[in-house]
Amino acid sequence: MTNSLANPVAESFQGINPTTGQPLPGIFEEATASEVAQACERAAEAFSEYRKKSGAEKARFLEQIATEIEALGDELLTRAQAESGLPLARLTGERGRTTGQLRMFAEYLREGSWVDARIDTALPDRQPLPRPDLRQMLRPLGPVGVFGASNFPLAFSVAGGDTASALAAGCPVVVKGHPAHPGTSQLVGDAISRAVVACGLPVGTFSLVQGRTVAVGMAIVEHSAIKAVGFTGSFRGGKALFDAAARRPEPIPVYAEMGSTNPVFFLPQLLKEKGETLAQSFVGSLTLGVGQFCTNPGLAVVEQSPEADTFMQTAAQFVTNSQPATMLTQGIQRAFTEGISKLTSAEGVDVLGQATSTESFANGTPTLLKTSAESLLANPVLAEEVFGPSSVLVEATSREQLLAVARGLEGHLTATVWGTDAELPEYADLLEILEQKVGRLLINGFPTGVEVSHAMQHGGPYPATTDSRSTSVGTNAILRFARPVCYQNFPDALLPDELKAANPLHIWRLVDGKRVNG
Amino acid sequence: MTNSLANPVAESFQGINPTTGQPLPGIFEEATASEVAQACERAAEAFSEYRKKSGAEKARFLEQIATEIEALGDELLTRAQAESGLPLARLTGERGRTTGQLRMFAEYLREGSWVDARIDTALPDRQPLPRPDLRQMLRPLGPVGVFGASNFPLAFSVAGGDTASALAAGCPVVVKGHPAHPGTSQLVGDAISRAVVACGLPVGTFSLVQGRTVAVGMAIVEHSAIKAVGFTGSFRGGKALFDAAARRPEPIPVYAEMGSTNPVFFLPQLLKEKGETLAQSFVGSLTLGVGQFCTNPGLAVVEQSPEADTFMQTAAQFVTNSQPATMLTQGIQRAFTEGISKLTSAEGVDVLGQATSTESFANGTPTLLKTSAESLLANPVLAEEVFGPSSVLVEATSREQLLAVARGLEGHLTATVWGTDAELPEYADLLEILEQKVGRLLINGFPTGVEVSHAMQHGGPYPATTDSRSTSVGTNAILRFARPVCYQNFPDALLPDELKAANPLHIWRLVDGKRVNG
């Protein structure tokens, strides 16, 4: 909870530079059970006030957070680079994404229609029974627990999309910082706390707790004051939180984004026309950010053909010529290496291309594997995510076998089909199958860019996430932390502004079934 | 699964007339595991076709179901009356509610904007990175398991709100009929199956399975083809399904509406002005339908005063003068009687008024109990639902104690405050507390009427439901069975109509952040 330069005690830890393996300055204490409880209780106290803030007031707060993060200047980027091994240019972009999404939610709150206000006016003369005046809008759920992700130390971490959308909804937030970047977390957490003070909000509106143990996170999820949880990370981690939340005396929703393999299908005609260019772009996507994206294309499917061979060989060449690079942590690098070993030792899997590995603390070596559709169908483990710069190329002997691979897929965040304008309609059945497996379906693109916008859906059927109805990116992320409340027969003066007869906020509403903003 | 007049076998059962205790004609077989599995598998098969039906096609299907139900004529009402003990007038109204909500969803589908279409157009020249074309809309989740409720043999049963909203979303439905009204279930189930045929839909679009055992219901929830569950009934039943769904290899959402006590607060000034009239209305609400509504007011809170005494005595008199009436089943009647016994044997609880009980198979005897706020705060069990015509009047010694009672409440479907225009603003703190506990907050009304409309919220925080973000009544009920899918960079011709550039369905969409229907 505190960042002290005193001697480390048993329950403290330091950040590790994954490029050098050396510990970084700053000692971080593992939050105690009572510190976690205090953060949750303060969040509950803060909720009674923060929930009543207007859209404009919450917007100012989110903008102030963005301003405070920018005010950290290079110190934040330098620390994030030291803790994550990510390049400065990437982190600069990620900071822009972070402040950008805070400001996007601010704008969304000022516009205000997100509350889905619905009004059914009274029908006092209706027979056989009158209809009362009914007015409904979304209201905040309560304090939210947020778990920072390792792979986006800014945009999916302490002030990331989960925090931004929960605060936008009117929910106080208790963040568990990711132990891979405690210094970055502390800097951002302190920036948010300054924004809380600057905006005159209750202190419990935001808290950061730090820790390496599972216990700290579990204590948040199990605390009765917490009403929802946002998480981005591994399947094992997300599922453990989901199970703990379901076991509570009062079960709560857990929005865990647990990653996926993001299958990409390359159709035959397009491979004929530009297979080599595609191979290069594909390898660019799978090695982007050392493969450390939830949307990394970890599975690619082609139909057997001379052009598919050329595509695979070209991709193999690009992977072989690529460079190993520092992964986020040594633990992640080890899991990646073990994942590759597990795949290569499986029946029917060959290494098609691999970069030359280098001696280092945490380098990930880009690797391209190949297997047959038959082997994959016999052993679905081959389609499971290996987090890092690798992909499995799957060769189908026929169109039907390619469809069988699609049918056999579990839930993923994304799926992609590459094809010519002429052949795409011929694969409408493939698109239909894939649509039922994913949150986002792409044509002729790579899944690794996740736009922060109104129409983005970053989610997908289990096991990609624990709740396919939700997104963790884009304006709809706010819906995770709100629930509808209906006000029946309220005097106008006692209604929230969003529901008052005069519509003082000029938001879009559904009035007697008609959408109006008057 | 089948309705046979052959001799009963070990796994068969009959409807029981709760007025007479006599078995009714018709032998119903307990669905076997393989019959349940077949229904679920057929639903999965049907989904691949039904999910693609347009809003207009699904609307025609829902309207055909309404027509088929009406075509059953008096046979349906007579059977429902025999199986439920509910009066014909009430069942006639309930049939209207049932066909009315099917037609409401049909209209909602024809209008079409419910899919929340969102379009972020491509920005190919944006720096540093272009934005792709992103289009999102809601798509159906997959086959849905629905559990019929005992207390609404039509409107919350085989063709009730869960079935209507799931079919509207594009999800096939497997219904587990409530064993208290198997004949009614079969009649309605057959009507829906005729509508399936009439509309040329795949046979698995709808199935009814019958059974008295927990195993039949569990088999539905545990089947891998089922992607969501709708339930209305007891806390024990709903929680068991929720737990089973969370334990599945692929966890799925369970929308269980498990009832509540629906606290009503009577403020002092209004009691002065019209306490006696209120007492009569209150007793009318608590005895309506023999108290067998999820929104039955089972808890009423007043501040100590001479007017509160008069109110309580008047209410007691009305209860004493009321008549016992047939409950839905003997099991429900026994649970009611046991619940009352449990309450009256608790410390600090008195019987304030009680109708004269009569010898019968399943009559429920209206009962009004009284306790102090102090006793309630010391023993929150007193606030738990007793399903039937009873209520606990709680006397608080002060305004602060009344607020303490409100703060101590768990989640409920509704809460109500009765007060004069002048005193309501003085109790804004009470309204704020209650808003955080319920799905619907009423002023000067009774919660027992649940309007089927756009602004209705029939849900509430746990333990009233397992998902406070959802409603089981009104047009928003459709959202439970849908998830967003984002289409990136799709050729216009391959997009669903809802997302095509020309907006051929003329629905409301969010295009680059602006709400437009052009």
GROMACS .gro file of N, CA and C in nm, chain A residues 47 51-52 108 113 116 118 120 126 131-132 134-136 139 141 239 242 246 249-251 253 255 424-425 431-432 435-444 451 453-457 461-462 467-469 475-476 480 482-491 494 508 510 513 515, chain B residues 47 51-52 108 113 116 118-120 126 131-132 134-136 139 141 242 246 249-251 253 255 424-425 431-432 435-444 451 453-457 461-462 467-469 475-476 480 482-491 494 508 510 513 515:
model
  402
   47PHE      N    1  -1.914   0.555  -0.202
   47PHE     CA    2  -2.021   0.528  -0.299
   47PHE      C    3  -2.146   0.610  -0.269
   51ARG      N    4  -2.194   0.814  -0.610
   51ARG     CA    5  -2.301   0.766  -0.698
   51ARG      C    6  -2.396   0.876  -0.740
   52LYS      N    7  -2.398   0.985  -0.662
   52LYS     CA    8  -2.492   1.094  -0.691
   52LYS      C    9  -2.431   1.201  -0.782
  108TYR      N   10  -1.861   1.102  -2.320
  108TYR     CA   11  -1.979   1.014  -2.319
  108TYR      C   12  -2.072   1.051  -2.204
  113SER      N   13  -2.658   1.017  -2.280
  113SER     CA   14  -2.765   0.924  -2.320
  113SER      C   15  -2.736   0.779  -2.284
  116ASP      N   16  -2.965   0.508  -2.093
  116ASP     CA   17  -3.080   0.440  -2.151
  116ASP      C   18  -3.209   0.477  -2.078
  118ARG      N   19  -3.576   0.558  -2.007
  118ARG     CA   20  -3.700   0.508  -2.067
  118ARG      C   21  -3.817   0.558  -1.985
  120ASP      N   22  -4.238   0.553  -1.959
  120ASP     CA   23  -4.373   0.515  -2.001
  120ASP      C   24  -4.467   0.603  -1.920
  126ARG      N   25  -5.673   0.407  -1.863
  126ARG     CA   26  -5.669   0.278  -1.933
  126ARG      C   27  -5.760   0.178  -1.866
  131ARG      N   28  -5.233   0.269  -1.614
  131ARG     CA   29  -5.088   0.247  -1.611
  131ARG      C   30  -5.024   0.358  -1.529
  132PRO      N   31  -4.936   0.321  -1.435
  132PRO     CA   32  -4.869   0.425  -1.357
  132PRO      C   33  -4.756   0.487  -1.441
  134LEU      N   34  -4.390   0.533  -1.526
  134LEU     CA   35  -4.273   0.448  -1.503
  134LEU      C   36  -4.152   0.512  -1.573
  135ARG      N   37  -4.044   0.530  -1.501
  135ARG     CA   38  -3.924   0.592  -1.558
  135ARG      C   39  -3.801   0.513  -1.513
  136GLN      N   40  -3.723   0.475  -1.611
  136GLN     CA   41  -3.610   0.386  -1.581
  136GLN      C   42  -3.479   0.443  -1.634
  139ARG      N   43  -2.816   0.294  -1.316
  139ARG     CA   44  -2.753   0.350  -1.195
  139ARG      C   45  -2.631   0.264  -1.162
  141LEU      N   46  -2.353   0.022  -0.993
  141LEU     CA   47  -2.366  -0.102  -0.915
  141LEU      C   48  -2.313  -0.092  -0.773
  239LYS      N   49  -1.043  -1.726  -1.399
  239LYS     CA   50  -1.138  -1.829  -1.356
  239LYS      C   51  -1.141  -1.841  -1.203
  242PHE      N   52  -1.352  -1.561  -1.083
  242PHE     CA   53  -1.492  -1.590  -1.116
  242PHE      C   54  -1.551  -1.689  -1.016
  246ALA      N   55  -1.856  -1.628  -0.742
  246ALA     CA   56  -1.979  -1.708  -0.745
  246ALA      C   57  -2.005  -1.776  -0.611
  249PRO      N   58  -2.136  -1.518  -0.034
  249PRO     CA   59  -2.276  -1.516   0.013
  249PRO      C   60  -2.362  -1.433  -0.082
  250GLU      N   61  -2.310  -1.323  -0.131
  250GLU     CA   62  -2.377  -1.245  -0.235
  250GLU      C   63  -2.291  -1.255  -0.361
  251PRO      N   64  -2.327  -1.342  -0.456
  251PRO     CA   65  -2.245  -1.354  -0.577
  251PRO      C   66  -2.242  -1.222  -0.653
  253PRO      N   67  -2.088  -1.014  -1.032
  253PRO     CA   68  -2.034  -1.039  -1.166
  253PRO      C   69  -1.882  -1.016  -1.172
  255TYR      N   70  -1.601  -0.970  -1.467
  255TYR     CA   71  -1.573  -0.951  -1.609
  255TYR      C   72  -1.425  -0.980  -1.630
  424LEU      N   73  -1.505  -1.437  -5.067
  424LEU     CA   74  -1.564  -1.420  -4.934
  424LEU      C   75  -1.709  -1.467  -4.927
  425PRO      N   76  -1.793  -1.426  -5.026
  425PRO     CA   77  -1.933  -1.475  -5.019
  425PRO      C   78  -1.944  -1.626  -5.027
  431LEU      N   79  -1.793  -1.766  -4.213
  431LEU     CA   80  -1.820  -1.644  -4.136
  431LEU      C   81  -1.930  -1.667  -4.032
  432GLU      N   82  -2.032  -1.741  -4.071
  432GLU     CA   83  -2.141  -1.771  -3.977
  432GLU      C   84  -2.095  -1.852  -3.857
  435GLU      N   85  -1.877  -1.625  -3.636
  435GLU     CA   86  -1.954  -1.521  -3.566
  435GLU      C   87  -2.006  -1.574  -3.432
  436GLN      N   88  -2.032  -1.704  -3.426
  436GLN     CA   89  -2.085  -1.763  -3.302
  436GLN      C   90  -1.976  -1.793  -3.200
  437LYS      N   91  -1.850  -1.772  -3.240
  437LYS     CA   92  -1.739  -1.808  -3.153
  437LYS      C   93  -1.668  -1.687  -3.095
  438VAL      N   94  -1.695  -1.568  -3.144
  438VAL     CA   95  -1.611  -1.453  -3.110
  438VAL      C   96  -1.692  -1.329  -3.077
  439GLY      N   97  -1.620  -1.229  -3.022
  439GLY     CA   98  -1.679  -1.098  -3.001
  439GLY      C   99  -1.656  -1.004  -3.118
  440ARG      N  100  -1.547  -1.028  -3.193
  440ARG     CA  101  -1.517  -0.940  -3.307
  440ARG      C  102  -1.473  -1.026  -3.424
  441LEU      N  103  -1.532  -0.999  -3.539
  441LEU     CA  104  -1.504  -1.077  -3.659
  441LEU      C  105  -1.447  -0.981  -3.764
  442LEU      N  106  -1.327  -1.013  -3.812
  442LEU     CA  107  -1.259  -0.922  -3.904
  442LEU      C  108  -1.249  -0.982  -4.042
  443ILE      N  109  -1.254  -0.896  -4.139
  443ILE     CA  110  -1.221  -0.937  -4.276
  443ILE      C  111  -1.100  -0.858  -4.320
  444ASN      N  112  -1.002  -0.930  -4.372
  444ASN     CA  113  -0.883  -0.867  -4.430
  444ASN      C  114  -0.820  -0.762  -4.339
  451GLU      N  115  -0.938  -0.085  -3.134
  451GLU     CA  116  -0.980   0.055  -3.132
  451GLU      C  117  -1.061   0.085  -3.006
  453SER      N  118  -1.352   0.274  -2.903
  453SER     CA  119  -1.458   0.350  -2.971
  453SER      C  120  -1.595   0.296  -2.932
  454HIS      N  121  -1.699   0.350  -2.994
  454HIS     CA  122  -1.835   0.308  -2.960
  454HIS      C  123  -1.867   0.167  -3.007
  455ALA      N  124  -1.816   0.131  -3.124
  455ALA     CA  125  -1.857   0.004  -3.186
  455ALA      C  126  -1.762  -0.112  -3.154
  456MET      N  127  -1.657  -0.084  -3.076
  456MET     CA  128  -1.563  -0.193  -3.045
  456MET      C  129  -1.629  -0.293  -2.950
  457GLN      N  130  -1.603  -0.421  -2.974
  457GLN     CA  131  -1.643  -0.526  -2.881
  457GLN      C  132  -1.517  -0.605  -2.849
  461PRO      N  133  -1.721  -1.523  -2.629
  461PRO     CA  134  -1.770  -1.637  -2.551
  461PRO      C  135  -1.659  -1.704  -2.469
  462TYR      N  136  -1.700  -1.766  -2.361
  462TYR     CA  137  -1.610  -1.843  -2.275
  462TYR      C  138  -1.534  -1.945  -2.359
  467ASP      N  139  -1.788  -1.342  -1.944
  467ASP     CA  140  -1.919  -1.283  -1.970
  467ASP      C  141  -1.921  -1.227  -2.112
  468SER      N  142  -1.974  -1.305  -2.205
  468SER     CA  143  -1.969  -1.267  -2.346
  468SER      C  144  -2.057  -1.147  -2.376
  469ARG      N  145  -2.142  -1.109  -2.281
  469ARG     CA  146  -2.232  -0.996  -2.303
  469ARG      C  147  -2.163  -0.862  -2.278
  475THR      N  148  -1.689   0.243  -2.535
  475THR     CA  149  -1.785   0.309  -2.445
  475THR      C  150  -1.881   0.211  -2.379
  476ASN      N  151  -1.913   0.100  -2.446
  476ASN     CA  152  -2.006   0.004  -2.385
  476ASN      C  153  -1.949  -0.063  -2.260
  480ARG      N  154  -2.105  -0.255  -1.788
  480ARG     CA  155  -2.073  -0.364  -1.694
  480ARG      C  156  -2.100  -0.325  -1.549
  482ALA      N  157  -2.332  -0.101  -1.421
  482ALA     CA  158  -2.458  -0.030  -1.398
  482ALA      C  159  -2.573  -0.128  -1.402
  483ARG      N  160  -2.683  -0.089  -1.339
  483ARG     CA  161  -2.805  -0.170  -1.342
  483ARG      C  162  -2.924  -0.076  -1.354
  484PRO      N  163  -3.033  -0.123  -1.414
  484PRO     CA  164  -3.148  -0.035  -1.430
  484PRO      C  165  -3.226  -0.021  -1.300
  485VAL      N  166  -3.275   0.098  -1.275
  485VAL     CA  167  -3.368   0.121  -1.165
  485VAL      C  168  -3.490   0.190  -1.224
  486CYS      N  169  -3.609   0.142  -1.186
  486CYS     CA  170  -3.734   0.200  -1.233
  486CYS      C  171  -3.796   0.281  -1.120
  487TYR      N  172  -3.834   0.404  -1.152
  487TYR     CA  173  -3.899   0.494  -1.057
  487TYR      C  174  -4.046   0.502  -1.094
  488GLN      N  175  -4.131   0.458  -1.005
  488GLN     CA  176  -4.274   0.455  -1.037
  488GLN      C  177  -4.347   0.565  -0.962
  489ASN      N  178  -4.419   0.647  -1.041
  489ASN     CA  179  -4.508   0.747  -0.982
  489ASN      C  180  -4.434   0.851  -0.898
  490PHE      N  181  -4.311   0.887  -0.941
  490PHE     CA  182  -4.232   0.985  -0.866
  490PHE      C  183  -4.274   1.127  -0.900
  491PRO      N  184  -4.281   1.214  -0.798
  491PRO     CA  185  -4.294   1.357  -0.828
  491PRO      C  186  -4.172   1.402  -0.909
  494LEU      N  187  -3.835   1.488  -0.745
  494LEU     CA  188  -3.757   1.383  -0.678
  494LEU      C  189  -3.688   1.290  -0.778
  508TRP      N  190  -3.101   1.156  -2.521
  508TRP     CA  191  -3.194   1.071  -2.595
  508TRP      C  192  -3.265   0.979  -2.498
  510LEU      N  193  -3.625   0.697  -2.452
  510LEU     CA  194  -3.732   0.620  -2.516
  510LEU      C  195  -3.861   0.656  -2.443
  513GLY      N  196  -4.211   0.446  -2.609
  513GLY     CA  197  -4.166   0.366  -2.723
  513GLY      C  198  -4.102   0.445  -2.836
  515ARG      N  199  -3.807   0.714  -2.970
  515ARG     CA  200  -3.677   0.768  -2.931
  515ARG      C  201  -3.676   0.918  -2.959
  565PHE      N  202  -3.077  -2.354  -3.372
  565PHE     CA  203  -3.015  -2.223  -3.355
  565PHE      C  204  -2.943  -2.177  -3.481
  569ARG      N  205  -3.128  -1.830  -3.560
  569ARG     CA  206  -3.052  -1.710  -3.527
  569ARG      C  207  -3.044  -1.612  -3.644
  570LYS      N  208  -3.067  -1.664  -3.765
  570LYS     CA  209  -3.056  -1.578  -3.882
  570LYS      C  210  -3.189  -1.515  -3.922
  626TYR      N  211  -4.160  -0.470  -3.105
  626TYR     CA  212  -4.024  -0.426  -3.073
  626TYR      C  213  -3.925  -0.476  -3.178
  631SER      N  214  -3.470  -0.133  -3.338
  631SER     CA  215  -3.354  -0.060  -3.283
  631SER      C  216  -3.295  -0.126  -3.158
  634ASP      N  217  -2.911  -0.217  -3.073
  634ASP     CA  218  -2.808  -0.120  -3.037
  634ASP      C  219  -2.696  -0.116  -3.141
  636ARG      N  220  -2.417   0.008  -3.371
  636ARG     CA  221  -2.317   0.113  -3.352
  636ARG      C  222  -2.218   0.106  -3.466
  637ILE      N  223  -2.193   0.217  -3.527
  637ILE     CA  224  -2.103   0.220  -3.643
  637ILE      C  225  -1.997   0.327  -3.620
  638ASP      N  226  -1.872   0.285  -3.624
  638ASP     CA  227  -1.761   0.381  -3.627
  638ASP      C  228  -1.698   0.368  -3.765
  644ARG      N  229  -0.623   0.871  -4.057
  644ARG     CA  230  -0.593   0.914  -3.920
  644ARG      C  231  -0.446   0.885  -3.886
  649ARG      N  232  -0.814   0.425  -3.862
  649ARG     CA  233  -0.918   0.351  -3.790
  649ARG      C  234  -0.992   0.264  -3.890
  650PRO      N  235  -1.011   0.136  -3.859
  650PRO     CA  236  -1.087   0.050  -3.950
  650PRO      C  237  -1.236   0.077  -3.934
  652LEU      N  238  -1.581  -0.020  -3.812
  652LEU     CA  239  -1.627  -0.107  -3.703
  652LEU      C  240  -1.778  -0.096  -3.690
  653ARG      N  241  -1.846  -0.209  -3.691
  653ARG     CA  242  -1.992  -0.209  -3.679
  653ARG      C  243  -2.035  -0.317  -3.582
  654GLN      N  244  -2.115  -0.277  -3.487
  654GLN     CA  245  -2.152  -0.369  -3.380
  654GLN      C  246  -2.303  -0.377  -3.362
  657ARG      N  247  -2.642  -0.990  -3.098
  657ARG     CA  248  -2.674  -1.117  -3.164
  657ARG      C  249  -2.718  -1.217  -3.057
  659LEU      N  250  -2.761  -1.532  -2.802
  659LEU     CA  251  -2.662  -1.610  -2.725
  659LEU      C  252  -2.657  -1.756  -2.764
  760PHE      N  253  -2.827  -2.150  -1.036
  760PHE     CA  254  -2.714  -2.057  -1.050
  760PHE      C  255  -2.582  -2.129  -1.020
  764ALA      N  256  -2.268  -2.210  -1.276
  764ALA     CA  257  -2.133  -2.159  -1.252
  764ALA      C  258  -2.030  -2.272  -1.249
  767PRO      N  259  -1.839  -2.676  -1.716
  767PRO     CA  260  -1.711  -2.648  -1.784
  767PRO      C  261  -1.716  -2.512  -1.854
  768GLU      N  262  -1.830  -2.481  -1.916
  768GLU     CA  263  -1.853  -2.347  -1.971
  768GLU      C  264  -1.963  -2.281  -1.888
  769PRO      N  265  -1.927  -2.193  -1.794
  769PRO     CA  266  -2.031  -2.129  -1.712
  769PRO      C  267  -2.124  -2.047  -1.800
  771PRO      N  268  -2.487  -1.765  -1.796
  771PRO     CA  269  -2.567  -1.680  -1.710
  771PRO      C  270  -2.700  -1.744  -1.672
  773TYR      N  271  -3.057  -1.618  -1.507
  773TYR     CA  272  -3.140  -1.506  -1.464
  773TYR      C  273  -3.251  -1.563  -1.378
  942LEU      N  274  -4.234   1.391   0.156
  942LEU     CA  275  -4.145   1.305   0.076
  942LEU      C  276  -4.004   1.364   0.061
  943PRO      N  277  -3.993   1.495   0.028
  943PRO     CA  278  -3.857   1.550   0.016
  943PRO      C  279  -3.778   1.541   0.146
  949LEU      N  280  -3.529   0.746   0.046
  949LEU     CA  281  -3.539   0.708  -0.096
  949LEU      C  282  -3.401   0.668  -0.151
  950GLU      N  283  -3.299   0.742  -0.111
  950GLU     CA  284  -3.163   0.709  -0.157
  950GLU      C  285  -3.117   0.572  -0.110
  953GLU      N  286  -3.317   0.306  -0.303
  953GLU     CA  287  -3.279   0.296  -0.444
  953GLU      C  288  -3.164   0.198  -0.463
  954GLN      N  289  -3.079   0.187  -0.363
  954GLN     CA  290  -2.963   0.098  -0.374
  954GLN      C  291  -2.998  -0.047  -0.342
  955LYS      N  292  -3.123  -0.069  -0.301
  955LYS     CA  293  -3.162  -0.204  -0.258
  955LYS      C  294  -3.256  -0.272  -0.356
  956VAL      N  295  -3.308  -0.199  -0.453
  956VAL     CA  296  -3.419  -0.255  -0.533
  956VAL      C  297  -3.403  -0.227  -0.682
  957GLY      N  298  -3.488  -0.295  -0.759
  957GLY     CA  299  -3.497  -0.268  -0.902
  957GLY      C  300  -3.604  -0.166  -0.936
  958ARG      N  301  -3.706  -0.156  -0.851
  958ARG     CA  302  -3.813  -0.060  -0.877
  958ARG      C  303  -3.851   0.008  -0.747
  959LEU      N  304  -3.858   0.140  -0.752
  959LEU     CA  305  -3.887   0.220  -0.634
  959LEU      C  306  -4.015   0.296  -0.660
  960LEU      N  307  -4.115   0.275  -0.573
  960LEU     CA  308  -4.247   0.335  -0.595
  960LEU      C  309  -4.278   0.442  -0.492
  961ILE      N  310  -4.352   0.540  -0.536
  961ILE     CA  311  -4.408   0.636  -0.443
  961ILE      C  312  -4.560   0.627  -0.451
  962ASN      N  313  -4.620   0.615  -0.335
  962ASN     CA  314  -4.768   0.616  -0.327
  962ASN      C  315  -4.834   0.521  -0.426
  969GLU      N  316  -4.621  -0.372  -1.464
  969GLU     CA  317  -4.654  -0.335  -1.601
  969GLU      C  318  -4.557  -0.400  -1.700
  971SER      N  319  -4.381  -0.323  -2.006
  971SER     CA  320  -4.358  -0.203  -2.087
  971SER      C  321  -4.209  -0.179  -2.104
  972HIS      N  322  -4.174  -0.067  -2.166
  972HIS     CA  323  -4.033  -0.037  -2.192
  972HIS      C  324  -3.957   0.000  -2.064
  973ALA      N  325  -4.023   0.073  -1.975
  973ALA     CA  326  -3.952   0.128  -1.859
  973ALA      C  327  -3.960   0.038  -1.735
  974MET      N  328  -4.030  -0.075  -1.746
  974MET     CA  329  -4.040  -0.163  -1.630
  974MET      C  330  -3.905  -0.226  -1.600
  975GLN      N  331  -3.872  -0.237  -1.471
  975GLN     CA  332  -3.756  -0.313  -1.426
  975GLN      C  333  -3.807  -0.412  -1.324
  979PRO      N  334  -3.121  -0.629  -0.676
  979PRO     CA  335  -2.998  -0.687  -0.621
  979PRO      C  336  -3.023  -0.822  -0.551
  980TYR      N  337  -2.922  -0.904  -0.552
  980TYR     CA  338  -2.924  -1.031  -0.480
  980TYR      C  339  -2.967  -1.008  -0.336
  985ASP      N  340  -2.903  -1.164  -1.091
  985ASP     CA  341  -2.836  -1.070  -1.181
  985ASP      C  342  -2.914  -0.939  -1.181
  986SER      N  343  -2.868  -0.845  -1.102
  986SER     CA  344  -2.942  -0.719  -1.085
  986SER      C  345  -2.941  -0.635  -1.211
  987ARG      N  346  -2.858  -0.670  -1.308
  987ARG     CA  347  -2.849  -0.591  -1.431
  987ARG      C  348  -2.958  -0.629  -1.530
  993THR      N  349  -3.963  -0.483  -2.226
  993THR     CA  350  -3.885  -0.506  -2.348
  993THR      C  351  -3.736  -0.532  -2.320
  994ASN      N  352  -3.683  -0.473  -2.214
  994ASN     CA  353  -3.540  -0.494  -2.186
  994ASN      C  354  -3.508  -0.639  -2.150
  998ARG      N  355  -3.115  -0.999  -2.201
  998ARG     CA  356  -3.054  -1.110  -2.127
  998ARG      C  357  -3.000  -1.218  -2.219
 1000ALA      N  358  -2.877  -1.186  -2.542
 1000ALA     CA  359  -2.802  -1.137  -2.658
 1000ALA      C  360  -2.664  -1.089  -2.614
 1001ARG      N  361  -2.571  -1.086  -2.709
 1001ARG     CA  362  -2.437  -1.036  -2.682
 1001ARG      C  363  -2.392  -0.956  -2.804
 1002PRO      N  364  -2.305  -0.858  -2.782
 1002PRO     CA  365  -2.261  -0.776  -2.894
 1002PRO      C  366  -2.157  -0.851  -2.979
 1003VAL      N  367  -2.169  -0.832  -3.110
 1003VAL     CA  368  -2.065  -0.880  -3.202
 1003VAL      C  369  -2.022  -0.761  -3.286
 1004CYS      N  370  -1.891  -0.744  -3.300
 1004CYS     CA  371  -1.835  -0.635  -3.381
 1004CYS      C  372  -1.783  -0.692  -3.513
 1005TYR      N  373  -1.826  -0.629  -3.622
 1005TYR     CA  374  -1.782  -0.668  -3.757
 1005TYR      C  375  -1.682  -0.564  -3.805
 1006GLN      N  376  -1.560  -0.606  -3.829
 1006GLN     CA  377  -1.455  -0.511  -3.868
 1006GLN      C  378  -1.424  -0.525  -4.016
 1007ASN      N  379  -1.434  -0.413  -4.085
 1007ASN     CA  380  -1.392  -0.407  -4.226
 1007ASN      C  381  -1.470  -0.501  -4.316
 1008PHE      N  382  -1.600  -0.517  -4.289
 1008PHE     CA  383  -1.682  -0.608  -4.369
 1008PHE      C  384  -1.730  -0.539  -4.496
 1009PRO      N  385  -1.730  -0.611  -4.609
 1009PRO     CA  386  -1.798  -0.559  -4.728
 1009PRO      C  387  -1.946  -0.542  -4.694
 1012LEU      N  388  -2.196  -0.833  -4.700
 1012LEU     CA  389  -2.184  -0.943  -4.603
 1012LEU      C  390  -2.230  -0.901  -4.463
 1026TRP      N  391  -3.272   0.307  -3.539
 1026TRP     CA  392  -3.185   0.404  -3.473
 1026TRP      C  393  -3.048   0.342  -3.454
 1028LEU      N  394  -2.609   0.436  -3.358
 1028LEU     CA  395  -2.510   0.533  -3.308
 1028LEU      C  396  -2.398   0.536  -3.411
 1031GLY      N  397  -2.080   0.820  -3.301
 1031GLY     CA  398  -2.119   0.886  -3.176
 1031GLY      C  399  -2.249   0.963  -3.182
 1033ARG      N  400  -2.663   0.974  -3.262
 1033ARG     CA  401  -2.779   0.886  -3.273
 1033ARG      C  402  -2.863   0.930  -3.393
   0.00000   0.00000   0.00000
